[in-house]
XYZ file of C-alpha atoms in Angstrom:
536
model
C 22.312 -44.374 -113.090
C 24.780 -41.677 -111.870
C 22.298 -38.889 -112.410
C 19.742 -40.602 -110.449
C 21.934 -41.267 -107.590
C 23.099 -37.592 -107.485
C 19.491 -36.346 -107.526
C 18.774 -38.096 -104.351
C 21.559 -36.422 -102.498
C 21.557 -33.219 -100.803
C 24.349 -30.262 -101.799
C 26.314 -31.387 -98.932
C 26.381 -34.966 -100.152
C 24.595 -36.454 -97.089
C 21.258 -38.336 -97.401
C 17.870 -36.831 -96.363
C 16.813 -39.636 -93.941
C 19.848 -38.956 -91.658
C 17.895 -35.811 -89.969
C 14.639 -37.999 -89.447
C 16.950 -40.484 -87.705
C 18.654 -37.962 -85.571
C 15.207 -36.370 -84.471
C 13.622 -39.631 -83.640
C 14.698 -39.846 -80.025
C 13.643 -36.436 -79.216
C 10.193 -36.954 -80.621
C 10.044 -40.140 -78.649
C 11.024 -38.460 -75.412
C 8.401 -35.840 -76.162
C 5.724 -38.334 -76.736
C 6.662 -40.194 -73.596
C 6.466 -36.996 -71.483
C 3.100 -36.088 -72.940
C 1.775 -39.369 -72.258
C 2.897 -39.042 -68.662
C 1.200 -35.617 -68.271
C -2.027 -37.045 -69.854
C -2.172 -39.816 -67.244
C -5.245 -39.087 -65.045
C -5.299 -39.177 -61.178
C -7.171 -41.941 -59.431
C -8.843 -39.691 -56.984
C -9.913 -36.696 -59.119
C -9.799 -38.293 -62.596
C -7.988 -34.953 -63.830
C -4.592 -35.020 -65.725
C -1.786 -32.699 -65.548
C -1.620 -31.781 -69.107
C -5.305 -30.590 -69.456
C -4.985 -28.830 -65.932
C -1.862 -26.903 -66.872
C -3.591 -25.954 -70.319
C -6.384 -24.635 -68.441
C -4.421 -22.691 -65.918
C -2.310 -21.093 -68.593
C -5.386 -20.279 -70.532
C -6.767 -18.658 -67.369
C -3.584 -16.526 -67.126
C -3.521 -15.492 -70.697
C -7.260 -14.506 -70.536
C -7.163 -12.486 -67.245
C -3.373 -11.391 -67.381
C -2.983 -10.775 -63.495
C 0.294 -9.230 -62.191
C 2.829 -11.255 -60.352
C 1.562 -14.426 -61.814
C 4.474 -16.498 -60.429
C 3.157 -15.443 -56.907
C -0.423 -16.361 -57.404
C 0.186 -19.480 -59.562
C -1.002 -21.728 -56.766
C -4.123 -20.037 -56.157
C -4.994 -19.920 -59.674
C -4.413 -23.776 -59.918
C -6.863 -24.270 -56.807
C -9.463 -21.951 -58.643
C -9.394 -24.126 -61.815
C -9.772 -27.322 -59.731
C -12.641 -25.852 -57.660
C -14.500 -24.651 -61.094
C -14.557 -28.372 -62.131
C -16.098 -29.642 -58.747
C -19.682 -30.923 -59.107
C -21.655 -32.063 -56.102
C -23.602 -35.115 -56.238
C -26.216 -33.554 -53.988
C -29.315 -31.714 -55.098
C -28.247 -28.265 -55.798
C -31.889 -26.922 -55.589
C -32.207 -27.611 -51.899
C -29.676 -26.018 -49.517
C -27.609 -28.683 -47.842
C -28.140 -27.963 -44.225
C -26.361 -29.875 -41.254
C -29.259 -31.209 -39.160
C -27.322 -33.064 -36.615
C -28.310 -33.103 -32.940
C -25.183 -31.084 -31.901
C -25.996 -28.291 -34.498
C -29.738 -28.180 -33.384
C -28.662 -28.027 -29.806
C -26.301 -25.269 -30.265
C -28.930 -23.260 -32.270
C -31.330 -23.671 -29.298
C -28.643 -22.764 -26.887
C -27.467 -19.716 -28.753
C -30.574 -17.824 -27.510
C -29.229 -18.206 -23.900
C -26.220 -16.101 -24.451
C -28.154 -13.335 -26.334
C -29.680 -10.302 -24.825
C -32.661 -8.266 -26.045
C -32.145 -4.550 -26.570
C -35.440 -4.104 -24.572
C -34.055 -5.807 -21.609
C -30.779 -4.182 -21.564
C -32.671 -0.741 -21.602
C -34.975 -1.999 -18.867
C -32.192 -3.008 -16.723
C -30.381 0.076 -17.255
C -33.262 2.234 -16.254
C -34.260 0.553 -13.028
C -32.487 -0.038 -9.636
C -31.339 -3.516 -8.645
C -34.217 -5.402 -7.160
C -34.290 -8.855 -5.370
C -34.499 -11.675 -7.867
C -35.305 -15.377 -7.139
C -32.411 -16.393 -9.443
C -29.788 -18.193 -7.416
C -26.110 -17.438 -7.406
C -25.479 -20.716 -9.155
C -21.744 -20.228 -10.132
C -20.903 -19.518 -6.338
C -22.936 -22.698 -5.097
C -21.434 -25.013 -7.785
C -17.775 -23.630 -6.663
C -18.585 -25.169 -3.204
C -19.646 -28.269 -4.692
C -16.867 -28.482 -7.001
C -14.515 -28.576 -3.999
C -16.554 -31.565 -2.804
C -16.039 -33.332 -6.067
C -19.918 -32.886 -6.858
C -21.625 -31.194 -9.645
C -21.286 -30.822 -13.465
C -18.697 -29.175 -15.704
C -18.304 -25.429 -15.568
C -19.690 -25.075 -19.233
C -22.787 -27.044 -18.372
C -23.056 -25.118 -15.180
C -23.060 -21.873 -17.039
C -25.819 -23.037 -19.319
C -27.897 -24.168 -16.503
C -27.594 -20.960 -15.014
C -28.554 -19.196 -18.014
C -31.640 -21.488 -18.382
C -32.434 -20.998 -14.859
C -32.589 -17.086 -15.559
C -34.791 -17.864 -18.505
C -37.244 -19.703 -16.280
C -37.331 -16.805 -13.740
C -37.981 -14.272 -16.573
C -40.846 -16.369 -18.070
C -42.733 -17.357 -14.729
C -43.808 -15.263 -11.847
C -41.686 -17.136 -9.112
C -40.821 -16.179 -5.632
C -37.980 -18.753 -5.172
C -36.186 -20.836 -7.621
C -33.117 -23.152 -7.217
C -31.280 -25.900 -8.898
C -32.603 -29.021 -7.415
C -30.402 -31.496 -9.300
C -30.096 -33.699 -12.366
C -31.641 -36.966 -12.754
C -29.879 -39.498 -15.468
C -32.016 -41.478 -17.997
C -31.338 -44.242 -20.507
C -31.968 -41.712 -23.557
C -31.494 -38.205 -22.041
C -31.255 -36.689 -18.673
C -33.525 -34.495 -16.610
C -32.454 -30.914 -15.198
C -34.782 -30.281 -12.123
C -35.448 -26.843 -10.906
C -37.444 -26.389 -7.832
C -39.639 -23.161 -7.467
C -42.529 -21.552 -5.782
C -44.931 -19.139 -7.245
C -45.754 -15.673 -5.994
C -48.890 -15.275 -3.952
C -51.961 -15.681 -6.167
C -50.057 -16.185 -9.462
C -50.769 -19.912 -9.669
C -54.469 -19.596 -8.787
C -55.593 -19.253 -12.533
C -53.650 -22.274 -13.596
C -55.122 -24.344 -10.517
C -58.602 -23.265 -11.499
C -58.042 -24.387 -15.046
C -56.648 -27.634 -14.004
C -59.622 -28.260 -11.630
C -62.234 -27.398 -14.244
C -60.621 -29.924 -16.708
C -60.805 -32.600 -13.938
C -64.345 -31.788 -13.128
C -65.247 -31.961 -16.965
C -63.701 -35.330 -17.302
C -65.588 -36.500 -14.289
C -68.958 -35.203 -15.653
C -68.200 -37.155 -18.832
C -67.614 -40.367 -17.087
C -70.639 -39.954 -15.158
C -72.866 -39.272 -18.135
C -71.188 -42.352 -19.877
C -72.001 -44.591 -16.819
C -75.535 -43.358 -16.752
C -76.317 -44.138 -20.441
C -74.801 -47.489 -19.785
C -77.134 -48.270 -17.065
C -80.104 -47.088 -18.959
C -79.186 -49.436 -21.873
C -77.911 -52.361 -19.830
C -79.879 -53.521 -16.680
C -77.795 -56.462 -15.821
C -77.152 -56.985 -12.298
C -73.862 -55.548 -10.826
C -71.658 -56.642 -7.826
C -72.068 -54.820 -4.721
C -68.331 -54.621 -4.160
C -67.176 -51.023 -3.528
C -63.553 -50.292 -4.062
C -61.848 -48.662 -1.147
C -61.920 -44.772 -0.709
C -59.544 -42.821 -2.915
C -57.223 -40.848 -0.724
C -57.134 -37.446 -2.070
C -54.184 -35.551 -3.139
C -52.797 -32.621 -1.008
C -53.570 -29.050 -2.084
C -51.138 -26.987 -3.795
C -48.477 -25.137 -1.672
C -49.089 -27.772 1.022
C -47.607 -31.322 1.960
C -46.193 -33.205 -1.042
C -47.404 -30.327 -3.382
C -45.634 -27.640 -1.369
C -43.127 -26.981 -4.178
C -43.430 -26.666 -7.981
C -40.911 -28.552 -10.231
C -39.931 -27.731 -13.784
C -37.746 -29.954 -16.011
C -35.834 -30.045 -19.078
C -33.590 -32.399 -20.966
C -31.022 -29.869 -21.978
C -30.289 -26.214 -21.147
C -32.179 -23.936 -23.651
C -34.924 -26.243 -24.159
C -38.468 -24.979 -22.891
C -38.974 -25.847 -19.178
C -41.996 -28.221 -18.468
C -43.974 -28.095 -15.387
C -44.358 -31.460 -13.756
C -47.978 -32.289 -12.514
C -49.189 -32.312 -8.817
C -48.691 -35.640 -7.251
C -51.275 -37.953 -5.708
C -50.844 -40.568 -2.691
C -51.278 -43.379 -5.017
C -48.473 -42.595 -7.097
C -46.290 -42.182 -4.072
C -47.411 -45.617 -2.838
C -46.733 -47.143 -6.114
C -43.398 -45.537 -6.652
C -42.304 -47.155 -3.307
C -43.011 -50.658 -4.776
C -41.362 -50.392 -8.191
C -37.789 -49.469 -9.533
C -37.565 -47.942 -12.926
C -34.903 -46.088 -14.901
C -36.049 -42.775 -16.474
C -35.930 -42.684 -20.200
C -35.907 -38.715 -20.631
C -39.308 -38.838 -22.332
C -42.124 -37.407 -20.062
C -44.915 -39.229 -21.940
C -43.191 -42.582 -21.668
C -45.315 -45.327 -20.194
C -44.390 -46.869 -16.876
C -44.916 -50.657 -17.420
C -44.549 -52.247 -13.955
C -46.114 -54.566 -11.366
C -47.945 -53.118 -9.166
C -49.109 -50.989 -11.934
C -48.231 -47.317 -11.543
C -51.209 -44.755 -11.965
C -49.391 -42.455 -14.648
C -46.695 -41.980 -17.091
C -42.971 -41.008 -16.504
C -43.875 -37.424 -15.601
C -45.766 -38.619 -12.549
C -43.201 -41.154 -11.714
C -40.574 -38.506 -11.878
C -42.453 -36.186 -9.765
C -42.896 -38.761 -7.175
C -39.350 -39.840 -6.909
C -38.294 -36.093 -6.603
C -40.708 -35.646 -3.695
C -39.285 -38.764 -1.968
C -35.777 -37.715 -2.317
C -36.543 -34.251 -1.273
C -38.268 -35.591 1.886
C -35.392 -37.817 2.824
C -32.243 -35.774 1.776
C -33.081 -31.961 2.141
C -31.259 -30.853 5.201
C -30.034 -27.710 6.531
C -27.733 -26.723 9.603
C -29.469 -26.697 13.131
C -30.914 -23.203 13.910
C -30.890 -21.868 10.190
C -34.664 -22.355 10.221
C -37.248 -21.713 12.975
C -40.849 -21.951 13.392
C -42.902 -18.645 13.435
C -43.948 -17.863 17.093
C -47.657 -17.117 16.118
C -48.072 -20.354 14.104
C -46.390 -22.401 16.676
C -48.981 -21.457 19.200
C -51.898 -22.451 16.751
C -50.509 -25.590 15.387
C -49.747 -28.888 16.826
C -45.896 -30.079 16.517
C -46.944 -32.738 14.036
C -48.924 -30.460 11.743
C -46.340 -27.700 11.206
C -45.433 -27.124 7.647
C -44.076 -23.542 7.563
C -40.952 -21.980 8.855
C -38.792 -19.108 8.277
C -35.095 -18.114 8.205
C -33.642 -17.300 11.683
C -32.212 -13.898 11.505
C -30.180 -14.556 14.628
C -28.235 -17.581 13.060
C -24.588 -17.087 13.688
C -23.398 -20.410 11.927
C -21.837 -23.503 13.068
C -18.254 -24.327 12.821
C -17.174 -26.682 10.135
C -15.792 -29.187 12.602
C -19.278 -29.370 14.280
C -21.003 -29.975 11.062
C -19.074 -33.136 10.505
C -19.573 -34.371 13.942
C -20.200 -38.118 13.599
C -23.446 -37.678 15.916
C -25.023 -35.760 13.045
C -26.914 -33.683 15.552
C -26.056 -30.371 13.824
C -28.117 -31.010 10.706
C -31.990 -31.191 10.555
C -34.520 -32.053 7.886
C -36.509 -29.056 6.364
C -38.937 -30.986 4.214
C -42.119 -32.713 5.616
C -41.728 -36.569 6.026
C -44.170 -38.733 3.597
C -46.341 -41.106 5.746
C -46.932 -44.613 4.308
C -50.266 -43.279 3.288
C -48.636 -41.174 0.448
C -49.355 -37.861 2.184
C -47.666 -35.606 4.608
C -50.916 -34.861 6.664
C -52.977 -37.978 7.585
C -56.334 -38.200 6.054
C -58.939 -40.468 7.544
C -60.617 -42.450 4.837
C -63.637 -43.348 6.830
C -64.855 -39.749 6.653
C -64.997 -40.115 3.019
C -66.716 -43.601 3.122
C -69.427 -42.041 5.436
C -70.270 -39.361 2.828
C -70.688 -41.952 0.355
C -73.715 -43.451 2.007
C -76.881 -41.266 1.196
C -79.672 -43.630 2.228
C -80.608 -44.139 6.073
C -81.461 -47.657 5.601
C -78.003 -48.469 4.189
C -76.628 -46.483 7.030
C -78.349 -48.649 9.618
C -77.755 -51.908 8.036
C -74.202 -51.510 7.156
C -71.699 -52.423 9.881
C -69.263 -49.617 11.352
C -65.748 -50.376 10.293
C -62.840 -49.908 12.677
C -61.253 -46.571 12.354
C -57.601 -46.895 11.254
C -55.019 -45.238 13.743
C -53.495 -42.055 12.203
C -50.093 -42.461 10.892
C -47.597 -40.105 12.625
C -44.162 -39.259 11.114
C -41.451 -37.277 12.424
C -42.135 -33.454 12.622
C -40.146 -30.905 10.730
C -36.549 -29.769 11.676
C -35.981 -33.394 13.090
C -32.066 -33.978 13.261
C -30.746 -36.323 10.873
C -29.379 -38.401 13.731
C -32.779 -39.921 14.207
C -32.801 -41.316 10.619
C -33.300 -45.049 10.513
C -30.533 -47.278 9.362
C -30.363 -49.916 6.762
C -28.810 -53.205 8.052
C -26.286 -51.247 9.914
C -25.613 -48.753 7.160
C -25.447 -45.230 8.584
C -27.852 -43.135 6.620
C -25.304 -40.156 6.304
C -21.467 -39.780 5.950
C -19.827 -36.389 6.851
C -16.505 -35.378 5.764
C -14.290 -32.514 4.961
C -13.738 -31.393 1.417
C -10.004 -31.369 1.950
C -7.850 -33.085 4.295
C -4.758 -31.351 3.230
C -6.007 -27.838 3.955
C -8.548 -28.278 6.522
C -8.701 -24.759 7.606
C -10.320 -23.722 4.303
C -12.386 -26.838 3.742
C -16.106 -27.129 3.983
C -18.307 -29.685 5.313
C -19.884 -32.171 2.830
C -22.735 -34.518 3.713
C -23.589 -37.380 1.595
C -26.715 -39.600 1.881
C -26.235 -43.274 1.912
C -29.989 -43.934 1.529
C -30.338 -42.046 -1.842
C -26.944 -42.206 -3.515
C -26.333 -39.073 -5.405
C -27.860 -36.611 -2.654
C -25.260 -34.130 -1.432
C -25.169 -30.886 0.796
C -22.415 -28.754 1.921
C -22.103 -26.198 4.763
C -19.835 -23.428 5.611
C -20.107 -20.558 7.793
C -23.734 -19.218 6.953
C -24.132 -21.022 3.890
C -25.434 -24.336 2.561
C -27.222 -25.885 -0.267
C -28.480 -29.316 -1.432
C -28.224 -31.158 -4.709
C -28.827 -34.402 -6.156
C -27.166 -36.167 -9.111
C -28.132 -39.608 -9.647
C -30.618 -42.082 -11.260
C -33.558 -41.595 -8.729
C -33.214 -44.992 -7.040
C -33.065 -45.553 -3.216
C -30.536 -47.910 -1.877
C -31.296 -51.430 -1.277
C -29.033 -53.956 0.218
C -30.715 -56.659 -1.742
C -31.461 -56.928 -5.520
C -34.658 -55.731 -6.526
C -37.408 -58.136 -7.067
C -41.038 -57.363 -7.898
C -43.589 -58.189 -5.211
C -45.671 -61.369 -5.432
C -49.148 -60.924 -6.762
C -51.915 -61.138 -4.073
C -53.863 -64.357 -3.313
C -56.544 -65.349 -5.584
C -59.897 -63.767 -4.191
C -62.547 -66.306 -3.251
C -65.586 -66.627 -5.572
C -68.020 -66.496 -2.662
C -68.001 -66.822 1.153
C -68.823 -70.241 2.385
C -71.683 -70.422 5.014
C -74.786 -72.296 6.065
C -77.054 -70.037 3.695
C -75.472 -71.306 0.566
C -74.482 -74.842 1.802
C -76.402 -77.673 -0.041
C -78.564 -79.843 2.303
C -80.782 -83.143 1.759
C -84.470 -82.624 1.275
C -86.682 -83.298 4.318
C -88.992 -86.488 4.268
C -92.768 -86.203 4.215
C -93.025 -86.989 7.866
C -90.376 -84.106 8.737
C -92.448 -81.595 6.824
C -95.729 -82.866 8.726
C -93.979 -82.567 12.018
C -92.618 -78.939 11.131
C -96.215 -77.731 9.957
C -97.796 -79.035 13.298
C -95.012 -77.268 15.315
C -95.525 -74.045 13.439
C -99.392 -74.457 13.873
C -99.175 -75.036 17.689
C -96.912 -71.886 17.802
C -99.389 -69.928 15.903
C -102.312 -71.010 18.226
C -100.337 -70.224 21.342
C -99.568 -66.688 20.118
C -103.420 -66.193 19.500
C -104.264 -67.485 22.964
C -101.922 -64.997 24.521
C -103.085 -62.005 22.362
C -106.823 -62.867 23.385
C -105.891 -63.149 27.156
C -104.237 -59.630 26.853
C -107.322 -58.147 25.143
C -109.643 -59.784 27.858
C -107.594 -58.209 30.715
C -107.734 -54.861 28.872
C -111.519 -54.897 28.644
C -111.788 -55.828 32.338
C -109.787 -52.765 33.268
């Protein structure tokens, strides 16, 4: 027994299990620490133990210099190498948000082609229709009107793009019309002489082709269907005014954002102007959007937008008195009511600012023609067209000559704005200084009360007009659609269609006897006349 106990002891006389008991706490601490390092992150599902192992493996494999200085970067690289995107890696992930798409479109505004640079360097400066928009917006900024400087510069570059792509003689920023989905930036321009004739011929040919198709279809229907048709003829259609005259004197281009393609608005017709006066619609920003209204509007949003632009221009485009004048040669040939052309006055010396804000408003005039109730600037007699429609002489004899309507007359060009009509005691214009604190450097600001959003400024020999609004005219009452017209009568009431009682046999006999006597008397008179002629 003694030998057995001695064999289980170490030479020092201590048992072997003592070392195991002494090392147990250290191993437990090591296991606890390792378990802590193996704890995975809730966000990335990666544990620190494996991450440090990978980083150290990367260090030993690559053996870079100054490891302690780049240890954090190596840790980031290891994390990035384990990242896996859930998106399809075959296709490129491109940001197609509206802001990015618009930025890509507007990027071209700030680029200049090498050919243009060489062309500009090789030629002397020539007159350009591009307006100095930053200078004009500087004055409007003093009046508290306009857009931000960033948007102004984009619009300025967009106008330059318009001038470069079209042969224009004049170009200016007309304004901005707000819409429910997007806005319209409107540019007013005039083509050079003879440049727009080709476009007009193409439009005219397209209209004639449409009319020919309609006539052919009507002819085929008449051949197939011989049912009676009513004799009612609609009132004659008032034709639109020619290009470069009246309501179509100017050409307008619009776009939703600077950098997008400029779209030319169509010519306007009198029917569209008359209908636009009777309805009130917000713009949507889509030119092809239908106009659902009563009375029905003949066209889509592009036509309605064009009608509102012309109405606003006719009522709010003003200039200082004496800035424009009529040509002496045309003044002798044309009547006062038919003038539509004018020219800048080379002797204009400017009007002081204090006179431009005079409450009498006698120093500002309209330089856009007034639109008549007919929807034209020049009166058109509808009876002339109605007479041309009658080809048969018999119809011309049978029809009654209608009363000729009185020609509509509006105020002539360059009429002072002091003659504008008030609306329930509200002055049509408000005049003020841009600054009451420093009046010696202020400019005159004119604000339209009939068309909210229309402004004009004047200082020394400079002036300009701009519109920033929804395209609605002021109305003291809330808008309500007009009532529908009364129901049309089925037929006119008269004796020829009134039902009567049938005559009795005695009345018929009496009527026949009276007719017979009348015939006999007529024969006797004829015989007597023949006898007298024979005697002669």
